[in-house]
Amino acid sequence: MTDALWVLVPVLLAVAVLVAVRRRLPLLFWLLVGYPAVALRVLATYRATMDACGLTVPASAMRRATARMVGRQAAPVPPRRSLPLPTGSGLVMRLRMAAGQAPEDFTASADRLRHAWGAHAVHVRPTKPGRLELRLVGWDVLADVRLPRRWLRTEPLSLPLALRADGHWHVRDFRTVPHELILGATQSGKSVYLRNLLCGLARQPVALVGIDCKWGVELAPFAPRLSALADTPDRANDLLDVLVEEMEARFRLIGMTGGTGPDAVLTSDVWGLPEKTRPVPVVVVVDEVAELFLAASKDDEKRRDAMVTKLIRLAQLGRAAGIYLEVCGQRFGAELGKGATMLRAQLTGRVCHRVNDETSANMALGDIAPEAALAAASIPAERPGVAVVGDSSGGWSRVRSPHLTLDDAAAVCRDTSGLVPELPRLDAFRPVVAEPAGPPSLPAAVPTARPVTE
């Protein structure tokens, strides 16, 4: 009995430690237990699994002839593979497809491969003609998303915002995708995504402009870092006029700078200008775009159509002038007024959180990838922050942004208030930031008379 206890107690302790490690340190548990188990399973069952999934090809004539000489039957040949290498969220193998195979064949069998090898998910990505990458995800990486410990990229206007289901970070690169549309219902995580975006930009030499027609309640906490803030439709209309003037002035600067001197370098955008004369990039955040475009009278309709026209001009020409748009809302479509559909077409980046109906998902992603709209419509309410990200190329992925509280985001904007650039045209719209009140002063001590003692 004593010998059995000496064996049982260490086993139970080891199991308890592994359970704790799996919950608190999933990456460490994967490297110690998960990766070796899955890698051995993949190596042992690779040929049989590929054959069962229909991903093999008949043996060559040479192999068939050799098999007949020894009295055997030539087995089907699976794709050539590399060794399964560990990653931060699973493992990866590189395959060389056989003649007649296409990446779509492996994509269609991804779910069967996932069940056969006991992985959480399988992602297929073509790397070059005839070769692809098979990435296995060991656990649900979107269950607990945290900010990366180190910045993933050092280029300006590029920042990681959300973790993708395949373990890679979704990096928002404004120079590649200049304008973006963010949709999501209430409590879907749209505001958290926007906080991560603003905090990432606040640390860079960028001018942040906010348009929030809900009296500024959404963007007011970030006022110390904002170069301009419009909280009513009338103020938003005036601010858009100023932004269009700023864009036109930048185009004049590009034209004058690119044609001076015999050794001048011709350029068509601000990024080709010398760094000393290059204007600071401007990111315009439009929150709750439906509130901006609501119209109750003829005058409101005229103002709405004028604002849509200005936003379309900024979306079409702003990239070359270093002006970028982030448009957020619960819905976005033709019912918002004339030109809204044309504006949506210019917003090539799309982020769709949980929405109230399938129509909203189609507005965000239907013109990019119909299957992405179906994935967005199926996001459960108990997973706030989960979204579907797509772009004009048709690619899409499921992502989740790390949780960031409003207090923490506001603190970042207060700490980076010294990075607000000088843009004289926007001075009239600079939000007034109240000075933080100091600790309450204690009342002056009242002298008390002390009795005279002899």
CSV table of C-alpha atoms in Angstrom, one decimal, residues 28-323:
chain,number,residue,atom,x,y,z
A,28,LEU,CA,4.2,26.1,-22.7
A,29,PHE,CA,1.7,23.2,-22.4
A,30,TRP,CA,1.6,22.9,-26.2
A,31,LEU,CA,5.4,22.8,-26.5
A,32,LEU,CA,5.8,20.2,-23.8
A,33,VAL,CA,2.8,17.9,-24.4
A,34,GLY,CA,0.6,19.0,-27.3
A,35,TYR,CA,3.3,19.4,-30.1
A,36,PRO,CA,5.0,16.1,-29.5
A,37,ALA,CA,1.7,14.2,-29.4
A,38,VAL,CA,0.3,15.8,-32.5
A,39,ALA,CA,3.6,15.6,-34.5
A,40,LEU,CA,3.9,11.9,-33.8
A,41,ARG,CA,0.2,11.4,-34.8
A,42,VAL,CA,0.8,13.3,-38.1
A,43,LEU,CA,4.0,11.4,-38.9
A,44,ALA,CA,2.4,8.0,-38.1
A,45,THR,CA,-0.9,8.5,-40.0
A,46,TYR,CA,0.2,10.9,-42.8
A,47,ARG,CA,-0.1,8.5,-45.7
A,48,ALA,CA,-3.3,6.9,-44.5
A,49,THR,CA,-5.0,10.3,-43.7
A,50,MET,CA,-4.1,11.8,-47.1
A,51,ASP,CA,-5.4,8.7,-48.8
A,52,ALA,CA,-8.7,8.8,-46.8
A,53,CYS,CA,-9.2,12.5,-47.7
A,54,GLY,CA,-8.6,11.9,-51.4
A,55,LEU,CA,-5.3,13.8,-51.4
A,56,THR,CA,-3.2,11.1,-53.0
A,57,VAL,CA,-2.3,10.4,-56.6
A,58,PRO,CA,-1.7,7.0,-58.3
A,59,ALA,CA,1.8,5.7,-58.2
A,60,SER,CA,4.0,6.3,-61.2
A,61,ALA,CA,4.6,3.7,-63.9
A,62,MET,CA,8.0,2.9,-62.6
A,63,ARG,CA,6.7,2.3,-59.1
A,64,ARG,CA,3.9,0.1,-60.4
A,65,ALA,CA,6.3,-2.0,-62.4
A,66,THR,CA,8.6,-2.4,-59.5
A,67,ALA,CA,5.7,-3.4,-57.2
A,68,ARG,CA,4.6,-6.1,-59.7
A,69,MET,CA,8.1,-7.5,-59.8
A,70,VAL,CA,8.0,-8.2,-56.1
A,71,GLY,CA,4.4,-9.3,-56.1
A,72,ARG,CA,2.9,-6.3,-54.4
A,73,GLN,CA,0.4,-3.5,-55.3
A,74,ALA,CA,1.7,0.0,-55.6
A,75,ALA,CA,0.1,2.2,-53.0
A,76,PRO,CA,-1.2,5.8,-53.8
A,77,VAL,CA,1.4,8.5,-53.3
A,78,PRO,CA,0.7,11.4,-50.9
A,79,PRO,CA,2.2,14.9,-51.4
A,80,ARG,CA,5.8,15.3,-50.3
A,81,ARG,CA,6.0,17.0,-46.9
A,82,SER,CA,8.6,18.6,-44.6
A,83,LEU,CA,9.0,17.8,-41.0
A,84,PRO,CA,6.2,19.3,-38.8
A,85,LEU,CA,7.9,22.3,-37.1
A,86,PRO,CA,6.4,23.9,-33.9
A,87,THR,CA,5.0,27.4,-34.0
A,88,GLY,CA,3.6,29.7,-31.3
A,89,SER,CA,0.1,28.3,-31.8
A,90,GLY,CA,0.6,24.8,-33.4
A,91,LEU,CA,2.8,23.3,-36.1
A,92,VAL,CA,3.4,23.9,-39.7
A,93,MET,CA,4.3,21.6,-42.6
A,94,ARG,CA,5.2,22.5,-46.2
A,95,LEU,CA,3.8,20.3,-48.9
A,96,ARG,CA,4.7,19.8,-52.5
A,97,MET,CA,1.6,19.0,-54.4
A,98,ALA,CA,1.5,16.2,-57.0
A,99,ALA,CA,0.6,16.8,-60.6
A,100,GLY,CA,-3.1,17.5,-61.0
A,101,GLN,CA,-3.6,18.8,-57.4
A,102,ALA,CA,-4.7,22.3,-56.4
A,103,PRO,CA,-4.7,24.2,-53.1
A,104,GLU,CA,-8.5,24.1,-53.2
A,105,ASP,CA,-8.4,20.3,-52.8
A,106,PHE,CA,-6.6,20.7,-49.5
A,107,THR,CA,-8.8,23.6,-48.4
A,108,ALA,CA,-11.9,21.5,-48.9
A,109,SER,CA,-10.4,18.7,-46.8
A,110,ALA,CA,-9.1,21.0,-44.0
A,111,ASP,CA,-11.9,20.0,-41.6
A,112,ARG,CA,-11.3,16.3,-42.1
A,113,LEU,CA,-7.6,16.8,-41.5
A,114,ARG,CA,-8.4,18.6,-38.3
A,115,HIS,CA,-10.5,15.7,-37.0
A,116,ALA,CA,-8.0,13.1,-38.1
A,117,TRP,CA,-5.1,14.7,-36.4
A,118,GLY,CA,-6.9,16.1,-33.3
A,119,ALA,CA,-6.1,19.8,-34.0
A,120,HIS,CA,-8.2,22.8,-33.2
A,121,ALA,CA,-8.0,24.1,-36.8
A,122,VAL,CA,-6.2,23.5,-40.0
A,123,HIS,CA,-5.3,26.4,-42.4
A,124,VAL,CA,-4.0,26.0,-45.9
A,125,ARG,CA,-2.0,28.8,-47.6
A,126,PRO,CA,-0.3,28.5,-51.0
A,127,THR,CA,3.3,29.8,-51.0
A,128,LYS,CA,4.3,29.4,-54.6
A,129,PRO,CA,3.2,27.3,-57.6
A,130,GLY,CA,3.1,23.7,-56.7
A,131,ARG,CA,3.8,24.3,-53.0
A,132,LEU,CA,1.6,25.1,-50.0
A,133,GLU,CA,1.8,25.6,-46.3
A,134,LEU,CA,-0.3,23.4,-43.9
A,135,ARG,CA,-0.7,25.1,-40.5
A,136,LEU,CA,-2.3,23.2,-37.6
A,137,VAL,CA,-3.6,25.2,-34.6
A,138,GLY,CA,-3.3,23.4,-31.4
A,139,TRP,CA,-5.9,25.3,-29.3
A,140,ASP,CA,-8.4,28.1,-29.5
A,141,VAL,CA,-6.0,31.1,-29.7
A,142,LEU,CA,-8.9,33.5,-29.7
A,143,ALA,CA,-10.1,32.5,-26.2
A,144,ASP,CA,-7.7,34.7,-24.4
A,145,VAL,CA,-6.0,37.4,-26.5
A,146,ARG,CA,-3.3,39.6,-25.0
A,147,LEU,CA,-1.3,42.5,-26.4
A,148,PRO,CA,2.0,41.4,-28.0
A,149,ARG,CA,5.0,41.9,-25.7
A,150,ARG,CA,7.0,43.5,-28.4
A,151,TRP,CA,6.0,45.6,-31.4
A,152,LEU,CA,5.6,43.4,-34.4
A,153,ARG,CA,6.6,46.0,-37.1
A,154,THR,CA,8.5,49.2,-37.0
A,155,GLU,CA,7.1,50.9,-40.1
A,156,PRO,CA,5.0,54.1,-39.6
A,157,LEU,CA,1.3,53.7,-39.7
A,158,SER,CA,1.5,50.0,-39.1
A,159,LEU,CA,0.3,48.3,-35.9
A,160,PRO,CA,-1.0,45.0,-34.8
A,161,LEU,CA,-4.7,45.2,-33.7
A,162,ALA,CA,-6.1,41.7,-33.4
A,163,LEU,CA,-5.0,38.1,-33.3
A,164,ARG,CA,-6.1,35.9,-36.2
A,165,ALA,CA,-7.5,32.4,-35.8
A,166,ASP,CA,-4.3,30.9,-37.4
A,167,GLY,CA,-2.1,32.5,-34.7
A,168,HIS,CA,-0.8,35.4,-36.8
A,169,TRP,CA,-1.5,39.0,-35.9
A,170,HIS,CA,-3.7,41.1,-38.1
A,171,VAL,CA,-1.6,44.2,-38.8
A,172,ARG,CA,-3.4,47.4,-39.8
A,173,ASP,CA,-1.1,49.0,-42.4
A,174,PHE,CA,-2.6,52.3,-43.6
A,175,ARG,CA,-0.2,52.6,-46.5
A,176,THR,CA,-1.4,49.3,-47.9
A,177,VAL,CA,-5.1,49.6,-47.0
A,178,PRO,CA,-5.6,53.4,-46.5
A,179,HIS,CA,-9.3,53.4,-45.5
A,180,GLU,CA,-11.4,51.0,-43.4
A,181,LEU,CA,-15.0,50.3,-42.5
A,182,ILE,CA,-15.7,48.9,-39.0
A,183,LEU,CA,-19.2,47.5,-38.3
A,184,GLY,CA,-20.6,45.9,-35.2
A,185,ALA,CA,-23.7,45.9,-32.9
A,186,THR,CA,-23.7,47.2,-29.4
A,187,GLN,CA,-21.5,45.2,-27.0
A,188,SER,CA,-19.8,43.4,-30.0
A,189,GLY,CA,-16.3,44.6,-29.3
A,190,LYS,CA,-16.2,47.4,-31.9
A,191,SER,CA,-15.2,50.0,-29.3
A,192,VAL,CA,-12.4,47.8,-28.0
A,193,TYR,CA,-11.0,47.5,-31.5
A,194,LEU,CA,-11.2,51.2,-32.0
A,195,ARG,CA,-9.4,51.8,-28.6
A,196,ASN,CA,-6.5,49.5,-29.7
A,197,LEU,CA,-6.3,51.5,-33.0
A,198,LEU,CA,-6.3,54.9,-31.3
A,199,CYS,CA,-3.7,53.8,-28.7
A,200,GLY,CA,-1.4,52.4,-31.3
A,201,LEU,CA,-1.6,55.6,-33.4
A,202,ALA,CA,-1.2,57.8,-30.4
A,203,ARG,CA,2.3,56.6,-29.9
A,204,GLN,CA,3.3,57.6,-33.5
A,205,PRO,CA,3.8,61.0,-35.0
A,206,VAL,CA,0.2,61.1,-36.5
A,207,ALA,CA,-2.5,63.7,-36.4
A,208,LEU,CA,-5.8,62.1,-35.0
A,209,VAL,CA,-9.1,63.7,-36.0
A,210,GLY,CA,-12.3,62.6,-34.5
A,211,ILE,CA,-15.9,63.0,-35.7
A,212,ASP,CA,-18.4,61.8,-33.1
A,213,CYS,CA,-22.0,63.1,-33.5
A,214,LYS,CA,-23.1,61.5,-30.3
A,215,TRP,CA,-22.0,64.7,-28.5
A,216,GLY,CA,-18.5,63.3,-28.4
A,217,VAL,CA,-19.1,60.7,-25.7
A,218,GLU,CA,-17.2,58.0,-27.6
A,219,LEU,CA,-14.1,60.0,-28.5
A,220,ALA,CA,-14.0,62.6,-25.7
A,221,PRO,CA,-11.8,60.3,-23.5
A,222,PHE,CA,-9.1,60.5,-26.2
A,223,ALA,CA,-9.3,64.3,-26.5
A,224,PRO,CA,-5.7,65.0,-25.1
A,225,ARG,CA,-4.3,63.3,-28.2
A,226,LEU,CA,-6.8,64.5,-30.8
A,227,SER,CA,-5.9,67.4,-33.1
A,228,ALA,CA,-9.6,68.0,-33.8
A,229,LEU,CA,-12.9,66.8,-32.6
A,230,ALA,CA,-16.4,67.5,-34.0
A,231,ASP,CA,-19.3,66.5,-31.9
A,232,THR,CA,-22.3,67.8,-33.9
A,233,PRO,CA,-23.2,67.4,-37.6
A,234,ASP,CA,-22.7,71.1,-38.2
A,235,ARG,CA,-19.2,71.0,-36.7
A,236,ALA,CA,-18.5,67.9,-38.6
A,237,ASN,CA,-19.5,69.6,-41.9
A,238,ASP,CA,-17.1,72.5,-41.1
A,239,LEU,CA,-14.3,70.1,-40.1
A,240,LEU,CA,-14.7,68.2,-43.4
A,241,ASP,CA,-14.3,71.4,-45.3
A,242,VAL,CA,-11.1,72.1,-43.5
A,243,LEU,CA,-9.8,68.6,-44.2
A,244,VAL,CA,-10.6,69.0,-47.9
A,245,GLU,CA,-8.6,72.3,-47.9
A,246,GLU,CA,-5.7,70.5,-46.1
A,247,MET,CA,-5.8,67.8,-48.8
A,248,GLU,CA,-5.7,70.3,-51.6
A,249,ALA,CA,-2.8,72.2,-50.0
A,250,ARG,CA,-0.9,69.0,-49.8
A,251,PHE,CA,-1.4,68.2,-53.4
A,252,ARG,CA,-0.1,71.7,-54.3
A,253,LEU,CA,2.9,71.0,-52.2
A,254,ILE,CA,3.5,67.7,-54.0
A,255,GLY,CA,3.3,69.5,-57.3
A,256,MET,CA,5.7,72.3,-56.4
A,257,THR,CA,8.2,70.0,-54.7
A,258,GLY,CA,8.3,67.4,-57.4
A,259,GLY,CA,9.1,69.9,-60.2
A,260,THR,CA,11.9,72.0,-58.6
A,261,GLY,CA,15.5,71.5,-59.4
A,262,PRO,CA,17.2,69.4,-62.1
A,263,ASP,CA,17.7,66.5,-59.7
A,264,ALA,CA,14.2,66.6,-58.2
A,265,VAL,CA,12.6,63.2,-57.7
A,266,LEU,CA,9.1,63.1,-59.2
A,267,THR,CA,6.4,61.8,-56.8
A,268,SER,CA,2.7,61.5,-56.7
A,269,ASP,CA,2.2,61.2,-52.9
A,270,VAL,CA,3.5,62.7,-49.7
A,271,TRP,CA,5.7,59.7,-49.0
A,272,GLY,CA,8.0,60.6,-51.9
A,273,LEU,CA,8.7,64.0,-50.5
A,274,PRO,CA,11.8,64.8,-48.4
A,275,GLU,CA,11.3,64.0,-44.8
A,276,LYS,CA,11.8,67.6,-43.7
A,277,THR,CA,9.0,68.9,-45.9
A,278,ARG,CA,6.7,65.8,-45.6
A,279,PRO,CA,3.3,66.7,-44.0
A,280,VAL,CA,2.3,64.7,-41.0
A,281,PRO,CA,-0.2,61.8,-41.7
A,282,VAL,CA,-3.8,62.5,-40.7
A,283,VAL,CA,-6.1,59.7,-39.5
A,284,VAL,CA,-9.8,60.7,-39.5
A,285,VAL,CA,-12.0,58.5,-37.2
A,286,VAL,CA,-15.7,58.8,-37.9
A,287,ASP,CA,-17.6,57.1,-35.1
A,288,GLU,CA,-21.3,56.0,-35.5
A,289,VAL,CA,-21.5,57.2,-39.0
A,290,ALA,CA,-25.4,56.7,-39.0
A,291,GLU,CA,-25.7,59.6,-36.5
A,292,LEU,CA,-23.6,61.8,-38.9
A,293,PHE,CA,-26.0,61.1,-41.8
A,294,LEU,CA,-29.4,61.2,-40.1
A,295,ALA,CA,-31.7,63.8,-41.7
A,296,ALA,CA,-35.0,65.1,-40.5
A,297,SER,CA,-35.5,68.0,-42.9
A,298,LYS,CA,-34.6,69.3,-46.3
A,299,ASP,CA,-31.7,71.3,-44.9
A,300,ASP,CA,-30.4,68.2,-43.1
A,301,GLU,CA,-30.5,66.2,-46.3
A,302,LYS,CA,-28.5,68.9,-48.2
A,303,ARG,CA,-25.9,68.9,-45.4
A,304,ARG,CA,-25.8,65.1,-45.4
A,305,ASP,CA,-25.2,64.9,-49.1
A,306,ALA,CA,-22.5,67.5,-48.9
A,307,MET,CA,-20.7,65.6,-46.1
A,308,VAL,CA,-20.9,62.3,-48.0
A,309,THR,CA,-19.4,64.0,-51.1
A,310,LYS,CA,-16.5,65.4,-49.0
A,311,LEU,CA,-15.9,62.0,-47.4
A,312,ILE,CA,-15.8,60.4,-50.9
A,313,ARG,CA,-13.3,63.0,-52.0
A,314,LEU,CA,-11.1,62.3,-49.0
A,315,ALA,CA,-11.4,58.5,-49.7
A,316,GLN,CA,-10.6,58.8,-53.3
A,317,LEU,CA,-7.7,61.3,-53.1
A,318,GLY,CA,-6.7,61.2,-49.4
A,319,ARG,CA,-4.2,58.3,-49.6
A,320,ALA,CA,-1.8,60.3,-51.8
A,321,ALA,CA,-2.1,63.3,-49.4
A,322,GLY,CA,-1.5,61.2,-46.3
A,323,ILE,CA,-5.1,61.4,-45.1
